[in-house]
Amino acid sequence: MDRRQVEQEIYRSIERVLHEMGIDVIADDASIPVSVSARHVHLSPDDVNALFGDGYSLTYFRDISQPGQYACQEKVTLKGPKGKIENVRILGPARGQTQVEVSKTDARTLGVDPPVRRSGVLKDSEAITIEAANGRVIHLNEGLIIADRHIHMTPEDARRFAVKDGEKVAVAISGEKPGVLGQVTIRVKETYKLDMHIDTDDGNAFLIQGAGKGKIVKESW
């Protein structure tokens, strides 16, 4: 069998197991692209100025999966009570509140305990210190999270997959080490591009390097 036939057989096997558990796969032949999102930082305009100087503009490096979003040339160091992580990429453009996204493994290195949150939900999240290469430092009393698993999609995609914004689904992952990821949040917006984002811990668990494929299943647990 070729690779496509192997993936189809994996999906069928997963679907059979899920059906026995009372979970039905959404009737749609299209797969969902899955991207592994490494640790990164979103800075507010005030914090851009605080770290790099008044009037500083972040430097474009390359586009990322969502339209209008991009990786910047600038990198920073994250510092926690027990350790630090260097060369953490800043993503642009600047947004309303500074947000830092790490994996659970990263959190252990830093010695912190961030909650799993949807992007932008930062109230009572974890504290973190950010240091630029020039030695400037800012300390956030809140803003560090482990990002929830989520799928960006347009309203048309949502209709096609029969899901709605904020809904929780599971996603069957194909590949060398297939399985199912639960509690995946659907995010719907006209400007989004279809893509599922997971962190490096999830990517490692399913042997996904950079990108993979998944299929939405309705979640009943």
mmCIF file of C-alpha atoms in Angstrom:
data_model
loop_
_atom_site.group_PDB
_atom_site.id
_atom_site.type_symbol
_atom_site.label_atom_id
_atom_site.label_comp_id
_atom_site.label_asym_id
_atom_site.label_seq_id
_atom_site.Cartn_x
_atom_site.Cartn_y
_atom_site.Cartn_z
ATOM 1 C CA MET A 1 0.000 0.000 0.000
ATOM 2 C CA ASP A 2 1.116 3.571 -0.638
ATOM 3 C CA ARG A 3 1.168 6.249 2.086
ATOM 4 C CA ARG A 4 -2.338 7.539 1.301
ATOM 5 C CA GLN A 5 -3.794 4.027 1.521
ATOM 6 C CA VAL A 6 -2.007 3.455 4.836
ATOM 7 C CA GLU A 7 -3.414 6.733 6.250
ATOM 8 C CA GLN A 8 -6.928 5.838 5.083
ATOM 9 C CA GLU A 9 -6.657 2.433 6.771
ATOM 10 C CA ILE A 10 -5.446 4.111 9.979
ATOM 11 C CA TYR A 11 -8.445 6.468 9.888
ATOM 12 C CA ARG A 12 -10.836 3.561 9.362
ATOM 13 C CA SER A 13 -9.322 1.716 12.327
ATOM 14 C CA ILE A 14 -9.608 4.802 14.538
ATOM 15 C CA GLU A 15 -13.193 5.378 13.379
ATOM 16 C CA ARG A 16 -14.139 1.789 14.300
ATOM 17 C CA VAL A 17 -12.686 2.176 17.790
ATOM 18 C CA LEU A 18 -14.365 5.556 18.280
ATOM 19 C CA HIS A 19 -17.701 4.201 17.067
ATOM 20 C CA GLU A 20 -17.479 1.418 19.666
ATOM 21 C CA MET A 21 -16.918 4.164 22.282
ATOM 22 C CA GLY A 22 -20.025 6.007 21.100
ATOM 23 C CA ILE A 23 -18.113 8.769 19.309
ATOM 24 C CA ASP A 24 -19.061 9.452 15.696
ATOM 25 C CA VAL A 25 -16.655 10.836 13.144
ATOM 26 C CA ILE A 26 -17.994 13.901 11.348
ATOM 27 C CA ALA A 27 -19.004 12.913 7.839
ATOM 28 C CA ASP A 28 -16.457 14.818 5.805
ATOM 29 C CA ASP A 29 -13.610 13.509 3.682
ATOM 30 C CA ALA A 30 -11.412 16.579 4.155
ATOM 31 C CA SER A 31 -8.574 16.352 6.619
ATOM 32 C CA ILE A 32 -7.452 19.140 8.928
ATOM 33 C CA PRO A 33 -3.861 20.380 8.644
ATOM 34 C CA VAL A 34 -2.131 20.181 12.012
ATOM 35 C CA SER A 35 0.711 22.557 12.919
ATOM 36 C CA VAL A 36 3.031 22.308 15.909
ATOM 37 C CA SER A 37 3.335 25.701 17.597
ATOM 38 C CA ALA A 38 6.556 26.173 19.553
ATOM 39 C CA ARG A 39 6.926 28.521 22.530
ATOM 40 C CA HIS A 40 6.494 32.169 21.544
ATOM 41 C CA VAL A 41 5.649 35.671 22.756
ATOM 42 C CA HIS A 42 3.023 38.239 21.694
ATOM 43 C CA LEU A 43 3.933 41.740 22.895
ATOM 44 C CA SER A 44 1.734 44.757 23.529
ATOM 45 C CA PRO A 45 2.914 48.070 21.977
ATOM 46 C CA ASP A 46 3.907 49.335 25.444
ATOM 47 C CA ASP A 47 6.004 46.244 26.101
ATOM 48 C CA VAL A 48 7.644 46.489 22.662
ATOM 49 C CA ASN A 49 8.752 49.983 23.678
ATOM 50 C CA ALA A 50 9.826 48.830 27.130
ATOM 51 C CA LEU A 51 12.032 46.068 25.727
ATOM 52 C CA PHE A 52 13.393 47.689 22.575
ATOM 53 C CA GLY A 53 12.982 51.453 22.959
ATOM 54 C CA ASP A 54 10.311 54.077 22.270
ATOM 55 C CA GLY A 55 8.871 53.923 18.756
ATOM 56 C CA TYR A 56 10.507 50.577 17.981
ATOM 57 C CA SER A 57 8.884 48.456 15.244
ATOM 58 C CA LEU A 58 9.181 44.674 15.326
ATOM 59 C CA THR A 59 11.118 43.310 12.340
ATOM 60 C CA TYR A 60 9.315 40.977 9.942
ATOM 61 C CA PHE A 61 10.950 37.542 9.528
ATOM 62 C CA ARG A 62 8.401 35.261 7.824
ATOM 63 C CA ASP A 63 4.672 34.611 7.550
ATOM 64 C CA ILE A 64 3.034 31.987 9.759
ATOM 65 C CA SER A 65 -0.127 29.982 9.164
ATOM 66 C CA GLN A 66 -2.766 32.601 9.989
ATOM 67 C CA PRO A 67 -3.235 35.544 7.577
ATOM 68 C CA GLY A 68 -1.697 38.774 8.852
ATOM 69 C CA GLN A 69 0.371 36.988 11.508
ATOM 70 C CA TYR A 70 4.141 36.710 11.225
ATOM 71 C CA ALA A 71 7.280 35.665 13.039
ATOM 72 C CA CYS A 72 9.653 38.487 13.953
ATOM 73 C CA GLN A 73 13.423 38.646 13.846
ATOM 74 C CA GLU A 74 13.470 39.576 17.524
ATOM 75 C CA LYS A 75 13.896 36.901 20.181
ATOM 76 C CA VAL A 76 13.810 37.119 23.966
ATOM 77 C CA THR A 77 14.696 35.101 27.050
ATOM 78 C CA LEU A 78 12.004 33.831 29.416
ATOM 79 C CA LYS A 79 12.976 33.695 33.082
ATOM 80 C CA GLY A 80 11.208 31.812 35.863
ATOM 81 C CA PRO A 81 11.973 30.897 39.474
ATOM 82 C CA LYS A 82 13.982 27.792 38.530
ATOM 83 C CA GLY A 83 15.398 28.441 35.075
ATOM 84 C CA LYS A 84 15.339 30.286 31.784
ATOM 85 C CA ILE A 85 14.642 29.602 28.109
ATOM 86 C CA GLU A 86 16.579 31.602 25.552
ATOM 87 C CA ASN A 87 15.871 32.501 21.913
ATOM 88 C CA VAL A 88 12.081 32.588 22.193
ATOM 89 C CA ARG A 89 10.553 34.062 19.040
ATOM 90 C CA ILE A 90 8.267 37.107 19.116
ATOM 91 C CA LEU A 91 5.215 36.952 16.858
ATOM 92 C CA GLY A 92 3.638 40.025 15.297
ATOM 93 C CA PRO A 93 1.831 42.233 14.983
ATOM 94 C CA ALA A 94 1.722 43.717 18.486
ATOM 95 C CA ARG A 95 -1.540 43.027 20.351
ATOM 96 C CA GLY A 96 -3.501 44.505 23.218
ATOM 97 C CA GLN A 97 -1.909 42.511 26.054
ATOM 98 C CA THR A 98 1.378 40.671 26.219
ATOM 99 C CA GLN A 99 0.930 36.907 26.112
ATOM 100 C CA VAL A 100 3.533 34.160 26.432
ATOM 101 C CA GLU A 101 2.750 30.609 25.303
ATOM 102 C CA VAL A 102 4.799 27.620 26.435
ATOM 103 C CA SER A 103 4.419 23.856 26.772
ATOM 104 C CA LYS A 104 4.176 21.987 30.078
ATOM 105 C CA THR A 105 7.759 20.801 29.560
ATOM 106 C CA ASP A 106 8.872 24.424 29.150
ATOM 107 C CA ALA A 107 6.954 25.351 32.297
ATOM 108 C CA ARG A 108 8.864 22.745 34.316
ATOM 109 C CA THR A 109 12.154 24.179 33.051
ATOM 110 C CA LEU A 110 11.059 27.650 34.171
ATOM 111 C CA GLY A 111 9.605 26.440 37.478
ATOM 112 C CA VAL A 112 6.118 27.832 36.839
ATOM 113 C CA ASP A 113 2.593 26.417 36.610
ATOM 114 C CA PRO A 114 0.638 28.180 33.853
ATOM 115 C CA PRO A 115 -2.995 27.236 33.179
ATOM 116 C CA VAL A 116 -4.284 25.813 29.903
ATOM 117 C CA ARG A 117 -6.143 28.725 28.332
ATOM 118 C CA ARG A 118 -7.647 29.991 25.108
ATOM 119 C CA SER A 119 -5.536 32.756 23.603
ATOM 120 C CA GLY A 120 -6.371 36.132 25.147
ATOM 121 C CA VAL A 121 -7.857 34.693 28.344
ATOM 122 C CA LEU A 122 -5.100 35.869 30.659
ATOM 123 C CA LYS A 123 -6.781 36.873 33.937
ATOM 124 C CA ASP A 124 -5.070 35.094 36.854
ATOM 125 C CA SER A 125 -2.647 33.302 34.533
ATOM 126 C CA GLU A 126 1.009 32.753 35.469
ATOM 127 C CA ALA A 127 3.695 35.389 35.993
ATOM 128 C CA ILE A 128 6.843 35.501 33.858
ATOM 129 C CA THR A 129 9.903 37.703 33.263
ATOM 130 C CA ILE A 130 10.970 38.603 29.708
ATOM 131 C CA GLU A 131 14.473 39.832 28.876
ATOM 132 C CA ALA A 132 15.618 41.272 25.541
ATOM 133 C CA ALA A 133 19.116 40.811 24.107
ATOM 134 C CA ASN A 134 19.887 44.435 25.031
ATOM 135 C CA GLY A 135 19.390 43.629 28.713
ATOM 136 C CA ARG A 136 16.027 45.359 29.117
ATOM 137 C CA VAL A 137 13.561 43.421 31.253
ATOM 138 C CA ILE A 138 9.814 43.400 31.856
ATOM 139 C CA HIS A 139 7.939 41.365 34.453
ATOM 140 C CA LEU A 140 4.366 40.198 33.850
ATOM 141 C CA ASN A 141 2.177 39.490 36.868
ATOM 142 C CA GLU A 142 -0.018 37.477 34.500
ATOM 143 C CA GLY A 143 0.187 36.504 30.828
ATOM 144 C CA LEU A 144 1.912 33.109 30.717
ATOM 145 C CA ILE A 145 -0.304 30.240 29.507
ATOM 146 C CA ILE A 146 -0.263 26.812 27.937
ATOM 147 C CA ALA A 147 -2.390 27.383 24.848
ATOM 148 C CA ASP A 148 -5.372 25.098 24.429
ATOM 149 C CA ARG A 149 -5.512 22.818 21.410
ATOM 150 C CA HIS A 150 -7.540 24.663 18.810
ATOM 151 C CA ILE A 151 -8.588 24.775 15.167
ATOM 152 C CA HIS A 152 -8.757 28.029 13.240
ATOM 153 C CA MET A 153 -11.435 27.998 10.536
ATOM 154 C CA THR A 154 -13.692 30.254 8.482
ATOM 155 C CA PRO A 155 -17.500 30.279 8.838
ATOM 156 C CA GLU A 156 -17.634 28.266 5.605
ATOM 157 C CA ASP A 157 -15.305 25.657 7.117
ATOM 158 C CA ALA A 158 -17.479 25.550 10.254
ATOM 159 C CA ARG A 159 -20.574 24.810 8.150
ATOM 160 C CA ARG A 160 -18.700 22.137 6.217
ATOM 161 C CA PHE A 161 -17.550 20.384 9.381
ATOM 162 C CA ALA A 162 -20.857 21.018 11.220
ATOM 163 C CA VAL A 163 -19.208 22.751 14.190
ATOM 164 C CA LYS A 164 -19.502 26.175 15.812
ATOM 165 C CA ASP A 165 -17.209 28.698 17.461
ATOM 166 C CA GLY A 166 -16.186 27.640 20.965
ATOM 167 C CA GLU A 167 -17.281 24.026 20.501
ATOM 168 C CA LYS A 168 -15.022 21.284 21.851
ATOM 169 C CA VAL A 169 -14.212 18.389 19.553
ATOM 170 C CA ALA A 170 -11.695 15.579 19.347
ATOM 171 C CA VAL A 171 -9.320 15.093 16.439
ATOM 172 C CA ALA A 172 -8.049 11.753 15.167
ATOM 173 C CA ILE A 173 -4.405 12.085 14.169
ATOM 174 C CA SER A 174 -2.900 9.891 11.462
ATOM 175 C CA GLY A 175 0.755 9.042 10.940
ATOM 176 C CA GLU A 176 3.382 6.752 12.401
ATOM 177 C CA LYS A 177 1.942 7.081 15.931
ATOM 178 C CA PRO A 178 -1.785 7.776 15.442
ATOM 179 C CA GLY A 179 -4.306 8.570 18.149
ATOM 180 C CA VAL A 180 -6.959 11.023 19.294
ATOM 181 C CA LEU A 181 -6.551 14.484 20.834
ATOM 182 C CA GLY A 182 -9.490 15.624 22.965
ATOM 183 C CA GLN A 183 -10.732 19.024 24.146
ATOM 184 C CA VAL A 184 -9.858 20.825 20.911
ATOM 185 C CA THR A 185 -11.496 24.262 20.724
ATOM 186 C CA ILE A 186 -13.093 25.431 17.480
ATOM 187 C CA ARG A 187 -12.283 29.070 16.633
ATOM 188 C CA VAL A 188 -14.285 30.615 13.814
ATOM 189 C CA LYS A 189 -13.491 33.895 12.086
ATOM 190 C CA GLU A 190 -13.791 35.164 8.520
ATOM 191 C CA THR A 191 -10.083 36.005 8.359
ATOM 192 C CA TYR A 192 -8.830 32.643 9.649
ATOM 193 C CA LYS A 193 -7.217 29.910 7.581
ATOM 194 C CA LEU A 194 -8.016 26.266 8.309
ATOM 195 C CA ASP A 195 -5.323 24.944 10.643
ATOM 196 C CA MET A 196 -5.145 23.074 13.957
ATOM 197 C CA HIS A 197 -2.528 24.271 16.456
ATOM 198 C CA ILE A 198 -0.968 22.020 19.082
ATOM 199 C CA ASP A 199 2.072 22.597 21.282
ATOM 200 C CA THR A 200 5.382 20.746 21.145
ATOM 201 C CA ASP A 201 4.399 18.285 23.886
ATOM 202 C CA ASP A 202 1.392 17.117 21.841
ATOM 203 C CA GLY A 203 3.487 17.129 18.677
ATOM 204 C CA ASN A 204 6.117 14.902 20.278
ATOM 205 C CA ALA A 205 3.481 12.531 21.649
ATOM 206 C CA PHE A 206 2.125 11.924 18.148
ATOM 207 C CA LEU A 207 5.506 12.138 16.363
ATOM 208 C CA ILE A 208 4.411 15.219 14.430
ATOM 209 C CA GLN A 209 7.346 17.295 13.261
ATOM 210 C CA GLY A 210 6.228 20.679 11.992
ATOM 211 C CA ALA A 211 2.950 19.598 10.379
ATOM 212 C CA GLY A 212 0.561 16.652 10.184
ATOM 213 C CA LYS A 213 -3.047 15.753 9.407
ATOM 214 C CA GLY A 214 -6.131 15.080 11.487
ATOM 215 C CA LYS A 215 -9.834 14.435 11.191
ATOM 216 C CA ILE A 216 -12.520 15.968 13.439
ATOM 217 C CA VAL A 217 -14.677 13.667 15.520
ATOM 218 C CA LYS A 218 -17.588 14.698 17.698
ATOM 219 C CA GLU A 219 -16.615 14.518 21.322
ATOM 220 C CA SER A 220 -19.050 13.097 23.887
ATOM 221 C CA TRP A 221 -16.929 12.865 27.060
#
